Each structure stands twice: as structure tokens, then as C-alpha cells.
PDB file of C-alpha atoms in Angstrom:
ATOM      1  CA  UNK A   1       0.000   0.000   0.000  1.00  0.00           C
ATOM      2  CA  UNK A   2       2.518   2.701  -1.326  1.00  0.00           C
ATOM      3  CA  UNK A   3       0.960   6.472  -1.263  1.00  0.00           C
ATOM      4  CA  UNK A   4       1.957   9.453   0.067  1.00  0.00           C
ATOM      5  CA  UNK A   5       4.005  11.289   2.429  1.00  0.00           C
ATOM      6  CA  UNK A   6       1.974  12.749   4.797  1.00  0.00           C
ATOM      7  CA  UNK A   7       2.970  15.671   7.619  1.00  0.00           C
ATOM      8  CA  UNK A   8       2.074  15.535  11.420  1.00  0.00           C
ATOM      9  CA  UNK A   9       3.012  18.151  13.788  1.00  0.00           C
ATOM     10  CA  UNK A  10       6.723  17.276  15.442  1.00  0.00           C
ATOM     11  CA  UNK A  11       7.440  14.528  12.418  1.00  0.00           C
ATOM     12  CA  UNK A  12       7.143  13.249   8.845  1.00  0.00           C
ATOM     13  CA  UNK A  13       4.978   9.882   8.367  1.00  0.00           C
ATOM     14  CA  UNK A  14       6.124   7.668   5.595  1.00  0.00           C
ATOM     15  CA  UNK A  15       3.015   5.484   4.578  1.00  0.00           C
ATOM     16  CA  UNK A  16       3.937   2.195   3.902  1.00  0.00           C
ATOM     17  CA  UNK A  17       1.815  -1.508   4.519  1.00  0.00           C
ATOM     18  CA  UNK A  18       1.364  -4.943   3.160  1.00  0.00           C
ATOM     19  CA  UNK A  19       2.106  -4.211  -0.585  1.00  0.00           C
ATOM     20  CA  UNK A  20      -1.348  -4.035  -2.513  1.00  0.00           C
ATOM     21  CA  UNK A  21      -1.433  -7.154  -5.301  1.00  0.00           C
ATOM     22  CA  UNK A  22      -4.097  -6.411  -7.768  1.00  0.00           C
ATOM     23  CA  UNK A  23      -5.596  -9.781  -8.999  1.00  0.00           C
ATOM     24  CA  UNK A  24      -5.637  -7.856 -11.779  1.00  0.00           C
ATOM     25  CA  UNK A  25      -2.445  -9.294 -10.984  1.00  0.00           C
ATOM     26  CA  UNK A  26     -11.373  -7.373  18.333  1.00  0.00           C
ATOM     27  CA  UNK A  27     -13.316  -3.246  35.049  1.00  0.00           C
ATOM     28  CA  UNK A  28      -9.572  -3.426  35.561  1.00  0.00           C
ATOM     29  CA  UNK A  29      -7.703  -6.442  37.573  1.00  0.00           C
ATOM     30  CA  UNK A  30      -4.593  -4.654  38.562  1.00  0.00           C
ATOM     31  CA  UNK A  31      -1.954  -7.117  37.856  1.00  0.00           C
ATOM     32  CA  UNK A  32      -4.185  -8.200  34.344  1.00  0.00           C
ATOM     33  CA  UNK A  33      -1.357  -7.413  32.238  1.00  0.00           C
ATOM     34  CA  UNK A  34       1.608  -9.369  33.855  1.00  0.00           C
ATOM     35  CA  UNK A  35      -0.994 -12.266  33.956  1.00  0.00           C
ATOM     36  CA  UNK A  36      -1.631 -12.181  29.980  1.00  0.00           C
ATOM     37  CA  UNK A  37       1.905 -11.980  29.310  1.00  0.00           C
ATOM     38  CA  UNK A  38       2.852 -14.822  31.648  1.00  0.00           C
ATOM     39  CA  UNK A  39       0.289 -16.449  29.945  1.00  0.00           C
ATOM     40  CA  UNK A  40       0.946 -15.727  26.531  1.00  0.00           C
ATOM     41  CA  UNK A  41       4.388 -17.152  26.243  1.00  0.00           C
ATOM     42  CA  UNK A  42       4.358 -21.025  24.784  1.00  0.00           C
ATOM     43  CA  UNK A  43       7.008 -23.500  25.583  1.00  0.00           C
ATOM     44  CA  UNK A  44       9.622 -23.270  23.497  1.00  0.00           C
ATOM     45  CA  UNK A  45      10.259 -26.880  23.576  1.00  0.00           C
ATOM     46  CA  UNK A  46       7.032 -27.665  22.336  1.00  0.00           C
ATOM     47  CA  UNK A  47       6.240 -26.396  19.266  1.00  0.00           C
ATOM     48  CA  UNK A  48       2.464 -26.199  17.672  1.00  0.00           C
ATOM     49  CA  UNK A  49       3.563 -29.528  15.487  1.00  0.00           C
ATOM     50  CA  UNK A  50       0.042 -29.897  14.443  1.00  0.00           C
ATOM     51  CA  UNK A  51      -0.632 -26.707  12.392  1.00  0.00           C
ATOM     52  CA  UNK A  52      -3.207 -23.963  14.087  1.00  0.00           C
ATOM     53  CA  UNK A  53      -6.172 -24.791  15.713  1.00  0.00           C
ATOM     54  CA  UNK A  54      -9.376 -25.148  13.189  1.00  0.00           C
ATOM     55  CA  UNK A  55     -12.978 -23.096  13.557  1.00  0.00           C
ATOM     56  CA  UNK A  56     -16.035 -24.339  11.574  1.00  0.00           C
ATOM     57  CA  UNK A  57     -16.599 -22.221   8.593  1.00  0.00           C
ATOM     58  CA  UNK A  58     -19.623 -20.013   8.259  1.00  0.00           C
ATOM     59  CA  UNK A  59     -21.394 -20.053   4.740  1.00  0.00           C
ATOM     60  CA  UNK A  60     -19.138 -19.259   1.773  1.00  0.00           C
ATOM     61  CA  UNK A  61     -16.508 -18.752   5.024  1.00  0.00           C
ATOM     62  CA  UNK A  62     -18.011 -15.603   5.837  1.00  0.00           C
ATOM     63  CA  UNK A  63     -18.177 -13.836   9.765  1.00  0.00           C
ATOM     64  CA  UNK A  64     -17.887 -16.221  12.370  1.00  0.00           C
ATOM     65  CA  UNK A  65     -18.546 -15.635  16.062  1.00  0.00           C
ATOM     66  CA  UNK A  66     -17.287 -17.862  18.299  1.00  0.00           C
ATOM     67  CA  UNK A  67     -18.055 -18.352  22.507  1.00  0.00           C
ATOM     68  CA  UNK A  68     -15.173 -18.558  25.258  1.00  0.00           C
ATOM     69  CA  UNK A  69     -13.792 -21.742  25.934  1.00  0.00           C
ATOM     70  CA  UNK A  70     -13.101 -21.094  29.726  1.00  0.00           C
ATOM     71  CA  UNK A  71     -13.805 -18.526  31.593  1.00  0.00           C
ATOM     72  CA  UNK A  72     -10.653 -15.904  32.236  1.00  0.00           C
ATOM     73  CA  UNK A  73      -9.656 -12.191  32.650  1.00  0.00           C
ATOM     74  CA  UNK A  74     -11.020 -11.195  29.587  1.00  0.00           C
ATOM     75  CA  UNK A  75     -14.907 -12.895  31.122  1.00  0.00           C
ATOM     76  CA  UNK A  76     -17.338 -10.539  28.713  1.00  0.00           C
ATOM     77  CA  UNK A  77     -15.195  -8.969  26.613  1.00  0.00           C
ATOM     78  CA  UNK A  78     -15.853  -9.406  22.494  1.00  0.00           C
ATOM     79  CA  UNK A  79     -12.618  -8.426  20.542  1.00  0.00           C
ATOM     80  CA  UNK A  80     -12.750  -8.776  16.640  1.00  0.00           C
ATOM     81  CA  UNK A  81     -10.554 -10.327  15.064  1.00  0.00           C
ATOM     82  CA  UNK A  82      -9.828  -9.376  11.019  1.00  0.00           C
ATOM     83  CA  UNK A  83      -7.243 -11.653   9.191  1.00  0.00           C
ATOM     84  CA  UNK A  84      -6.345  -9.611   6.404  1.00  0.00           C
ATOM     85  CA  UNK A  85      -6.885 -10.248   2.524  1.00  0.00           C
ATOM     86  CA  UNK A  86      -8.064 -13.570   1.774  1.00  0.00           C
ATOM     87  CA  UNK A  87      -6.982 -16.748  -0.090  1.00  0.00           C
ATOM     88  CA  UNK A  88      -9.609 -16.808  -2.758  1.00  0.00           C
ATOM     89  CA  UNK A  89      -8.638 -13.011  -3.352  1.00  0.00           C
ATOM     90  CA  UNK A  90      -6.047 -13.623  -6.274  1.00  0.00           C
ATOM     91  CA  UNK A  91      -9.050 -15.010  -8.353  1.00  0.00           C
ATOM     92  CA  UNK A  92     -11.272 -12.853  -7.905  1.00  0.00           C
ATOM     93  CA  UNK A  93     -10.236  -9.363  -9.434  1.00  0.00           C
ATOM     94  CA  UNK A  94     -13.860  -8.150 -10.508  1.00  0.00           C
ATOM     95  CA  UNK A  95     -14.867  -8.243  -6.887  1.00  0.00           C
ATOM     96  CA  UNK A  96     -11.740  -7.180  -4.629  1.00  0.00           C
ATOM     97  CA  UNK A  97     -10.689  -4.425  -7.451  1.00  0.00           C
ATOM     98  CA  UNK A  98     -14.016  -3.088  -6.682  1.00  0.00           C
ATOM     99  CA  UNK A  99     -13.978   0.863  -5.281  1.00  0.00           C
ATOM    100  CA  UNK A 100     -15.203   1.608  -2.318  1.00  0.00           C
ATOM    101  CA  UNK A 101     -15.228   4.478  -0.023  1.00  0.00           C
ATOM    102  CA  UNK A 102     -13.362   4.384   2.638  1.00  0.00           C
ATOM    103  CA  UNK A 103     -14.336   8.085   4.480  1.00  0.00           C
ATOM    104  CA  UNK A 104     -11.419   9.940   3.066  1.00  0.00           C
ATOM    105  CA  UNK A 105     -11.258   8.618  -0.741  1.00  0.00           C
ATOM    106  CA  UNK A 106     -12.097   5.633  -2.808  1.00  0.00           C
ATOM    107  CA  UNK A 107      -9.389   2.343  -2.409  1.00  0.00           C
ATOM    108  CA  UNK A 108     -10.517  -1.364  -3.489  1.00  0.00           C
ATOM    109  CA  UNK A 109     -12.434  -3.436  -1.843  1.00  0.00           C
ATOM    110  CA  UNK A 110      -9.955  -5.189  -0.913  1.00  0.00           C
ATOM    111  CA  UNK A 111      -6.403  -6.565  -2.191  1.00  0.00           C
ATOM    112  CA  UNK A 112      -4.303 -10.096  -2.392  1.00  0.00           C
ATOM    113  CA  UNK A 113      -1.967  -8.940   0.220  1.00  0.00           C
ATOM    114  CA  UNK A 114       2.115  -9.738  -0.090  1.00  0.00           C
ATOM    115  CA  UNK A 115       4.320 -12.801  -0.052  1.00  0.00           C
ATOM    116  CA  UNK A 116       7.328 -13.767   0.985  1.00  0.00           C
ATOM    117  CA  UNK A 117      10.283 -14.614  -1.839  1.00  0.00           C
ATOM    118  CA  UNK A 118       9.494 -18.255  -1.534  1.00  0.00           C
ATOM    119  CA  UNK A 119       6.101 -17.607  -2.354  1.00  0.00           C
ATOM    120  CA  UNK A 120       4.173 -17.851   0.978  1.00  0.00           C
ATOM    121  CA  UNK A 121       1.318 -15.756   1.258  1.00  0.00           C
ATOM    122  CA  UNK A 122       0.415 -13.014   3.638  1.00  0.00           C
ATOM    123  CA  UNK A 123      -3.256 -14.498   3.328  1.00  0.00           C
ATOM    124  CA  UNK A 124      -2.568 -17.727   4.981  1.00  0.00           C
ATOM    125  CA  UNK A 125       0.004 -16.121   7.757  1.00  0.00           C
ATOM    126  CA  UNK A 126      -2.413 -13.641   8.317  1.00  0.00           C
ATOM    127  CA  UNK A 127      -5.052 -16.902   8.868  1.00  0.00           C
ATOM    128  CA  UNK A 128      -2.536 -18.716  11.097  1.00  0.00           C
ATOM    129  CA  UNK A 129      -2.002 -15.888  13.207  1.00  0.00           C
ATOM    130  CA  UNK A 130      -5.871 -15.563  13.685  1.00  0.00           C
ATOM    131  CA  UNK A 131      -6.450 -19.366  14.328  1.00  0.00           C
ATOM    132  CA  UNK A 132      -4.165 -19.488  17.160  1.00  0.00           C
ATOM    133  CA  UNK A 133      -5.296 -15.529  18.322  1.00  0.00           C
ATOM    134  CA  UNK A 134      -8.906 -17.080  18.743  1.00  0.00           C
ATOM    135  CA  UNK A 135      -8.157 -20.216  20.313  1.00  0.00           C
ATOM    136  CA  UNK A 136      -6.013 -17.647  22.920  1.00  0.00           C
ATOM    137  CA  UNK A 137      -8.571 -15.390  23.543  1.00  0.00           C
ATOM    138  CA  UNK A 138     -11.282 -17.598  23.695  1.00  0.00           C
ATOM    139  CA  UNK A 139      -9.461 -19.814  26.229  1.00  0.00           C
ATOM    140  CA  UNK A 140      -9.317 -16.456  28.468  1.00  0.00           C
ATOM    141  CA  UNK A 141     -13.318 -15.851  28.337  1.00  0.00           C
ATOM    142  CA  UNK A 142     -13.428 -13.724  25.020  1.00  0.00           C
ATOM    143  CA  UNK A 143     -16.159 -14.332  22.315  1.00  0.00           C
ATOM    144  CA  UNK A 144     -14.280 -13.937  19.427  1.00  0.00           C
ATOM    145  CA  UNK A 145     -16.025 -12.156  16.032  1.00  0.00           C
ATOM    146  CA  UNK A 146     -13.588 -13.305  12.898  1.00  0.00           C
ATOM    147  CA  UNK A 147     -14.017 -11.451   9.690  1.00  0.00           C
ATOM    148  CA  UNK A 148     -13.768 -14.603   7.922  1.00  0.00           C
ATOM    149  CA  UNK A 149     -14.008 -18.007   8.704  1.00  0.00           C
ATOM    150  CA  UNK A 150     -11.520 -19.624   5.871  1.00  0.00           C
ATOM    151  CA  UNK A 151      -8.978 -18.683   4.234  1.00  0.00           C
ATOM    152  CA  UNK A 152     -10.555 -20.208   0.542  1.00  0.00           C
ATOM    153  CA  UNK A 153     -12.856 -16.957   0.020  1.00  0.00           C
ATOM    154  CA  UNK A 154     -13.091 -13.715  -1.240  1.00  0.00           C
ATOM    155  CA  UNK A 155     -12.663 -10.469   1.100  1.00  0.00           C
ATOM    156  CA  UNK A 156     -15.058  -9.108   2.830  1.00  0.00           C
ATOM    157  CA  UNK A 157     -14.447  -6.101   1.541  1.00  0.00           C
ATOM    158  CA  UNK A 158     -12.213  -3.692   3.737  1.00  0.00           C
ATOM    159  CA  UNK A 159     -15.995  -1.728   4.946  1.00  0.00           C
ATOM    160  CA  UNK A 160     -17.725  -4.700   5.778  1.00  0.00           C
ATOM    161  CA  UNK A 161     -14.761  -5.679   8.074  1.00  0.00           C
ATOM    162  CA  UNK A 162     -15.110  -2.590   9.762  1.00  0.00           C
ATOM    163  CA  UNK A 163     -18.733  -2.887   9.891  1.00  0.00           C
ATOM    164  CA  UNK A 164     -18.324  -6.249  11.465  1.00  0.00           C
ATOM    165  CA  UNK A 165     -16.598  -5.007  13.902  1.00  0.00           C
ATOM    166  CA  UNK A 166     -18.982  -1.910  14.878  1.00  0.00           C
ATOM    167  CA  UNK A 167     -22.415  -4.318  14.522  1.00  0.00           C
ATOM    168  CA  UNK A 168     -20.591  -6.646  17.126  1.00  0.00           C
ATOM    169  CA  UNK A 169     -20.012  -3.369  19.519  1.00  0.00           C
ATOM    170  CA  UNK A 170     -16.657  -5.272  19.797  1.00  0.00           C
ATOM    171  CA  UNK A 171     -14.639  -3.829  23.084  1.00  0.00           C
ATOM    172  CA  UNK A 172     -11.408  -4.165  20.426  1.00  0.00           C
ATOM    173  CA  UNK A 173     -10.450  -4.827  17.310  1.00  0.00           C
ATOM    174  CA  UNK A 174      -7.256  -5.957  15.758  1.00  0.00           C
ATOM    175  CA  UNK A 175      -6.451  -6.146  11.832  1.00  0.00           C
ATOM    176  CA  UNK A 176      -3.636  -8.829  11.728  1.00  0.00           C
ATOM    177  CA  UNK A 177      -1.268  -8.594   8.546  1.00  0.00           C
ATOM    178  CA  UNK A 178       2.085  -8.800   7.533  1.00  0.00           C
ATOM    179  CA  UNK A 179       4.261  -6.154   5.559  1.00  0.00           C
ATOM    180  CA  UNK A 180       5.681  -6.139   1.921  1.00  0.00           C
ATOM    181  CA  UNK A 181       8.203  -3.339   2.399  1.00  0.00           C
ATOM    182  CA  UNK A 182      11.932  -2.622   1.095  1.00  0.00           C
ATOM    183  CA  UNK A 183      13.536  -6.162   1.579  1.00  0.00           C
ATOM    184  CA  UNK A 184      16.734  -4.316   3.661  1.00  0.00           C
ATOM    185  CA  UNK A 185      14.204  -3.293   6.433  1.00  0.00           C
ATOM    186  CA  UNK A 186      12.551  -5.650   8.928  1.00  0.00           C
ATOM    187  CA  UNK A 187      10.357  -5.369  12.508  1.00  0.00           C
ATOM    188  CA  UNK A 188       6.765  -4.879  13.471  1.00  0.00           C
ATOM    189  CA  UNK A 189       4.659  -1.652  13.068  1.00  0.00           C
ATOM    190  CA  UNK A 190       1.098  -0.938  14.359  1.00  0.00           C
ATOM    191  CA  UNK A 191      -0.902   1.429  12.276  1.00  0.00           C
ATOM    192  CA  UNK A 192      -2.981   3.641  14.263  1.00  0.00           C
ATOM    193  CA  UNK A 193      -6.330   5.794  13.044  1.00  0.00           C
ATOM    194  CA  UNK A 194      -6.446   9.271  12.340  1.00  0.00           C
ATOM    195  CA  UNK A 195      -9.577  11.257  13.047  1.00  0.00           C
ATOM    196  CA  UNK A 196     -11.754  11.926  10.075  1.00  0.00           C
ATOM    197  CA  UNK A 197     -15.632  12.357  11.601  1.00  0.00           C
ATOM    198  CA  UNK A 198     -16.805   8.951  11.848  1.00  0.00           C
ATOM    199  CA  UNK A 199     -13.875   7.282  13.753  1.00  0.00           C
ATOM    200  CA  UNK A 200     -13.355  10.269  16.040  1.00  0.00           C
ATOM    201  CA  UNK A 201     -14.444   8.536  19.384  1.00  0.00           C
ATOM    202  CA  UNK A 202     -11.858   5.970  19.085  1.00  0.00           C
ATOM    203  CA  UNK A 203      -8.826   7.914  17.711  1.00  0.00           C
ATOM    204  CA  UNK A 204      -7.539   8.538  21.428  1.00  0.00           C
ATOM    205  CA  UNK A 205      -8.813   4.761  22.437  1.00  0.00           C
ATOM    206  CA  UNK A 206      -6.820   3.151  19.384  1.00  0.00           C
ATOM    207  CA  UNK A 207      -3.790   4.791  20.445  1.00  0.00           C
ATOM    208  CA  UNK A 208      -3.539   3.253  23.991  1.00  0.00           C
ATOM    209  CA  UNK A 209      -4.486   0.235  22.150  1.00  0.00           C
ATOM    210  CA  UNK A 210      -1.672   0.439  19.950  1.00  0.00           C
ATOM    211  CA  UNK A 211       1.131   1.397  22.571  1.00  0.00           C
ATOM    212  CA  UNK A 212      -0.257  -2.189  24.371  1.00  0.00           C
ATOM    213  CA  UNK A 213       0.211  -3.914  21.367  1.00  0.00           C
ATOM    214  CA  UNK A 214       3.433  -2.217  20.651  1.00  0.00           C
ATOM    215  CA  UNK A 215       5.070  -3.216  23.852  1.00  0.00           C
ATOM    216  CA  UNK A 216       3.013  -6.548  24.239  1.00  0.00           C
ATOM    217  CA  UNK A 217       4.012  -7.708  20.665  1.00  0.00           C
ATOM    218  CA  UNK A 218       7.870  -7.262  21.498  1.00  0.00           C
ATOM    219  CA  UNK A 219       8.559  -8.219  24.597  1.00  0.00           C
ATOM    220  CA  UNK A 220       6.535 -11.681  23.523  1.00  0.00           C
ATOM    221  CA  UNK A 221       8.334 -12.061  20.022  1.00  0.00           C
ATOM    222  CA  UNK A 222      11.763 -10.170  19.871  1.00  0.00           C
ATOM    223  CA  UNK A 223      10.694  -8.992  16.556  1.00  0.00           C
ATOM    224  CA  UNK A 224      12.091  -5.220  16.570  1.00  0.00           C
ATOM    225  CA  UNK A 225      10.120  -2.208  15.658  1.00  0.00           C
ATOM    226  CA  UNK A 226       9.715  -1.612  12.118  1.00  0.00           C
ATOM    227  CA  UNK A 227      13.140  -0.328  10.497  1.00  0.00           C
ATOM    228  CA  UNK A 228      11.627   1.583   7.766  1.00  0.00           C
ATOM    229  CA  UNK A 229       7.686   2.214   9.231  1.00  0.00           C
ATOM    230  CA  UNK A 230       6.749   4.770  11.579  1.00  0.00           C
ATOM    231  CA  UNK A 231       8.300   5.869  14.307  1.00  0.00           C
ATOM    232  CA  UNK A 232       8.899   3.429  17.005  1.00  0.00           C
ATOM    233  CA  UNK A 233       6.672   0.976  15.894  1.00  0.00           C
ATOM    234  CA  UNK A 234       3.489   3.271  15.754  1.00  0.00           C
ATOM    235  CA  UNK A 235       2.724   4.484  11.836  1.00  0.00           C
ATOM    236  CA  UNK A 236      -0.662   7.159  12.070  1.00  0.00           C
ATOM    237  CA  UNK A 237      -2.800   6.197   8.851  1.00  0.00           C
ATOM    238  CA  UNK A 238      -5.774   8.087   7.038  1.00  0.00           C
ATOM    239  CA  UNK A 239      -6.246   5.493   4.213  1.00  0.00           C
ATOM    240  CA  UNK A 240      -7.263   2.549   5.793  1.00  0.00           C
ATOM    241  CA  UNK A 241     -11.231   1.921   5.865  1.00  0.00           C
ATOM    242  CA  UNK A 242     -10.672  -0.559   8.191  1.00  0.00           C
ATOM    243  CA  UNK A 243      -9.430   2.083  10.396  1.00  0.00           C
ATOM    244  CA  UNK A 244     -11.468   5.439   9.101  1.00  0.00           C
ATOM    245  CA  UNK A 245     -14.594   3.789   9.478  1.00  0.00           C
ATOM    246  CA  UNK A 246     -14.388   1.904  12.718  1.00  0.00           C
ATOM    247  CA  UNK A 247     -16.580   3.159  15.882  1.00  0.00           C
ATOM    248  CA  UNK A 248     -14.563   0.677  17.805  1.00  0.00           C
ATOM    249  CA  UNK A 249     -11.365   0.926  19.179  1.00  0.00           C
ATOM    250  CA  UNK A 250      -9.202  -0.734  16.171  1.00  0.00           C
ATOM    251  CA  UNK A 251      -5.813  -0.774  15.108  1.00  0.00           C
ATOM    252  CA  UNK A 252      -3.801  -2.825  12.750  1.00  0.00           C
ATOM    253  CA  UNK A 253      -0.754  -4.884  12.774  1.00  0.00           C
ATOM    254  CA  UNK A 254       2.121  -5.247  10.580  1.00  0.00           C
ATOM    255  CA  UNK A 255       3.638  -8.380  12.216  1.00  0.00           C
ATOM    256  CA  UNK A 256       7.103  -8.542   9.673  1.00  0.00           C
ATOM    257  CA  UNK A 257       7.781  -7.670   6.561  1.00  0.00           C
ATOM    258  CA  UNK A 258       7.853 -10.514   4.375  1.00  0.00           C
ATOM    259  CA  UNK A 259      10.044 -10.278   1.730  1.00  0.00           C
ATOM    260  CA  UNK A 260      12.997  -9.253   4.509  1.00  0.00           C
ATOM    261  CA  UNK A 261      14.990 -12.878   4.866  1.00  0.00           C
ATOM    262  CA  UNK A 262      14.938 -13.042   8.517  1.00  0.00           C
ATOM    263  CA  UNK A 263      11.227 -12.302   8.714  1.00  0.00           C
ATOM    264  CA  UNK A 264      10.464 -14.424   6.286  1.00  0.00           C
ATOM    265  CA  UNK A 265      11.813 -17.113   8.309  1.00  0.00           C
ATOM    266  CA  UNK A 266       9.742 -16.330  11.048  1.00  0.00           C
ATOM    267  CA  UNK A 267       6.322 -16.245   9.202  1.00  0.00           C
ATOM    268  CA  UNK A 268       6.568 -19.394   8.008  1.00  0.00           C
ATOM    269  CA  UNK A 269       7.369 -20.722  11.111  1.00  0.00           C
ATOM    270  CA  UNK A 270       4.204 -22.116  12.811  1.00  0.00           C
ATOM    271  CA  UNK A 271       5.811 -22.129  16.505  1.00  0.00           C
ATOM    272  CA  UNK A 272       6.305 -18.149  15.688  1.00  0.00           C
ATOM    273  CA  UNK A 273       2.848 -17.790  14.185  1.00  0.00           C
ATOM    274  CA  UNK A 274       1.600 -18.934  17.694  1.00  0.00           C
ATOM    275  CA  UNK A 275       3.668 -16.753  19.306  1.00  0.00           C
ATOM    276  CA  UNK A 276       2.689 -13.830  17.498  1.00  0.00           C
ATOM    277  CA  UNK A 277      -0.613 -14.993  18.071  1.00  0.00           C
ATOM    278  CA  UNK A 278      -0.142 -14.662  22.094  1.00  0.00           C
ATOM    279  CA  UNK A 279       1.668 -11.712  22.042  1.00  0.00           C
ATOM    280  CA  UNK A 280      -1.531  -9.988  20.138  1.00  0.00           C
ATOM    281  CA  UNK A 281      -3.974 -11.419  22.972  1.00  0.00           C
ATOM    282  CA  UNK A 282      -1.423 -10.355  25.738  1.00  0.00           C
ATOM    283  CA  UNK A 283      -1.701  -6.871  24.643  1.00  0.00           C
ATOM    284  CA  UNK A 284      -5.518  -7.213  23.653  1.00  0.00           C
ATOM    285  CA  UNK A 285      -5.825  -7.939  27.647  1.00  0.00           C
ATOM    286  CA  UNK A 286      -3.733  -5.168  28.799  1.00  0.00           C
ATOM    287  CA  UNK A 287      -5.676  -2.873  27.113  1.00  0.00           C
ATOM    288  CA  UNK A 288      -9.147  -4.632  28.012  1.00  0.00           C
ATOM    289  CA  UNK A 289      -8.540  -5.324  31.789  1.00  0.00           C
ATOM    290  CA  UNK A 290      -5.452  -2.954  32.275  1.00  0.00           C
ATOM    291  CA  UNK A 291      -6.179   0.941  33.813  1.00  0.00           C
ATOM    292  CA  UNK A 292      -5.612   3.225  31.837  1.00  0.00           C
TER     293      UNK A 292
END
């Protein structure tokens, strides 16, 4: 998603996310935090050796919502949770090339997302990372709303995934993805919404959000901040409907950049998936059951 430059007060935003392929071509407990992140880190020494956990697939693997597992510090909390692009996408130009409006401009509905040089798809790490999310989240008392149930279809387009989000009055909402930046540059950014009339409530919301996520995401993977995307990890964007149209607290997360060798490595790595995965719920928590 290369566009512009854009100015903020105090610095200079590059705007950069997953590359756009054109098929054309989700009451405080005090120590609620520590507790998430205790709980979010799997054994190293046992590895998910079975692949991600599976969810039954809604109709044409459409929105999903799913009940807790156990109960948990996250007891009545609904987070939404968006795996970005989809793996029917590349198929389907007519639909996901599509314009939309996204309450700034027009973009497409949706896009096919990046890959890494070996040819594994942002789609399906951006699946994994949601499998294992769920099963996390749902396992501390969460009901769980996913965008999409398989990883087979086409979009939702990037409005319906915010309106799934807002119709579920989710408490928040996480966009998981992966980058397709300069291959020299690695690390993690979260991209952040900027207030344009209908997402004003949650600007200020999104950003605490995003600084738990930030500091959740790596202290529980060791992936560094982006090299090349924002400014210590945190990347303000006005182009994202995902983001501009959201009346929940939302962000989204560039978990590596993909073509990068080292990341790469990691993404394809189903013991890092699920660590991603329970670094993204131990900041979801902190942010849910945290004081802020």
C-alpha cells in the first residue's frame, strides 16, 4: 500500500503496509497485564507440530462468532478479530478491485496482500495468526467475532470488516497482517487511526491500544520495531477503511515484513505464528482489563 508522504506536527509519516497485489495481478484487575503476558508465552520446547487450531466455517466462510472456551480475565469482553486479505482473493479481481469508499477517498475493496520470496502468502500467515489468536482469547473468556471463517474466500471487503466489527459493539479490534516493504528493512509496526468524523471517538482509544500492542508484541516475540515504518513501531494512517470507518477501538498490525529474509523465516514458522498470536492477545488484555 505505497501512497503518500503525509505531515504531522513534530514529524514526517512515511506510509507504507502490506504491498497491494491487484488480482488484476477485536473493570480493571490490577496485575491483568503481567498475567496475559505470563500467559501468553508457549514452551519453546514444544512447538504447535500440528498446524493452528481449526474453527467451523460459516457459509461461503463468511463472519464467524465464536463463545469462550473457559472462563478468564477477559470474562465478557468481544474483541474482533480481522485476518487480512483472503486466499480466494487472487481469483477474484472483478470483486476485490471493486472501489469503495473508505471516508477519506475511494481504495478497493480489498487486495491479495504480499508474499514472501518463496512464495508464501500473507493471506494464509495472516489466517494462522488468527487461528491461534482465537483459540487464545477464547481460552481467556473472550467471544471472538472473525471477519472470515476460511482462508478459501473472497474479502469481505475492507468496509464490511469494519462494519463487522462496529455491529458486534466489539470492546477491540485488531487487523492482523504482515508487511511487503523494502527487503533491507525488517520489525513490526502498528498502524494507528487518524480522526476523520466517523472514527473520532476511538482515535484517542486506538492509540492506547496500539502502545499495548506495541510493547506486548515485542517483549513476547523479539521482533524489533519496524526499520523503515513509523516511528517506534506506531505508523498514524488516514487510508485505511478498516481504520477510518471503525466506531470501535481498532488498530492494525504489521507483524514482519515478508520479503525481509529473517522475517520471512519467522512467518513461516508455525511455533512463531503462535507466538505472534499470544503476544496480540497479551496486549488485547492489557488494554481490556489494564487501567488506563
Amino acid at each position: 500500500m505505497r501512497r503518500v508522504a503525509w505531515a504531522v506536527p513534530v514529524l514526517t509519516i512515511v506510509l507504507t503496509a502490506c504491498t497491494i497485489g491487484s488480482a488484476s495481478q477485536a473493570a480493571g484487575q490490577p496485575d491483568a497485564a503481567s498475567t496475559a503476558s505470563t500467559r501468553a508465552a508457549p514452551d519453546a520446547s514444544h512447538p504447535p507440530s500440528d498446524g493452528p487450531p481449526t474453527l467451523p466455517a460459516a457459509p461461503s466462510g463468511g463472519p464467524g462468532r465464536f463463545s469462550p472456551t473457559a472462563k478468564g480475565i477477559l470474562d465478557g469482553r468481544v474483541v474482533l478479530v480481522d485476518p487480512g486479505h483472503n486466499g480466494g482473493n487472487f481469483a477474484a479481481p472483478s470483486i476485490i478491485n471493486r472501489l469503495i469508499w473508505n471516508g477519506r477517498e475511494t481504495e478497493t475493496c480489498d487486495t491479495t496482500g504480499t508474499e514472501t520470496d518463496a512464495g508464501y502468502t500473507e493471506t494464509l500467515f495472516n489466517w494462522h495468526v488468527a487461528l491461534y489468536l482465537t483459540a487464545d482469547l477464547r481460552a481467556e473468556g473472550a467471544t471472538v467475532v472473525l471477519t472470515r471463517t476460511s482462508n478459501t474466500g473472497v474479502g469481505p471487503c475492507v468496509t464490511e470488516r469494519a462494519a463487522i466489527g462496529n455491529e458486534a459493539h466489539a470492546n477491540a479490534a485488531v487487523s492482523v497482517h504482515a508487511d511487503g516493504g523494502p527487503p533491507g528493512g525488517r520489525g513490526f509496526a502498528i498502524l494507528e487511526p487518524v480522526s476523520d468524523g466517523i472514527n473520532d471517538a476511538i482515535v484517542a482509544r486506538s492509540a492506547i491500544l496500539g502502545a499495548d500492542l506495541r510493547s506486548a508484541f515485542e517483549k513476547g516475540t523479539g521482533e524489533p520495531v519496524s526499520s523503515y515504518d513509523g516511528v517506534n513501531g506506531i505508523q498514524p494512517r488516514d487510508d485505511l477503511a478498516g481504520i477510518n470507518l471503525s466506531t470501535v477501538p481498532k488498530v492494525f498490525i504489521e507483524c514482519a515484513n515478508m520479503p525481509n529474509a529473517a522475517d520471512a523465516a519467522l512467518v513461516t514458522s508455525p511455533r512463531w505464528q503462535a507466538l505472534a498470536a499470544r503476544a496480540i492477545a497479551a496486549g488485547l488484555a492489557s488494554f481490556l482489563v489494564g487501567r488506563h
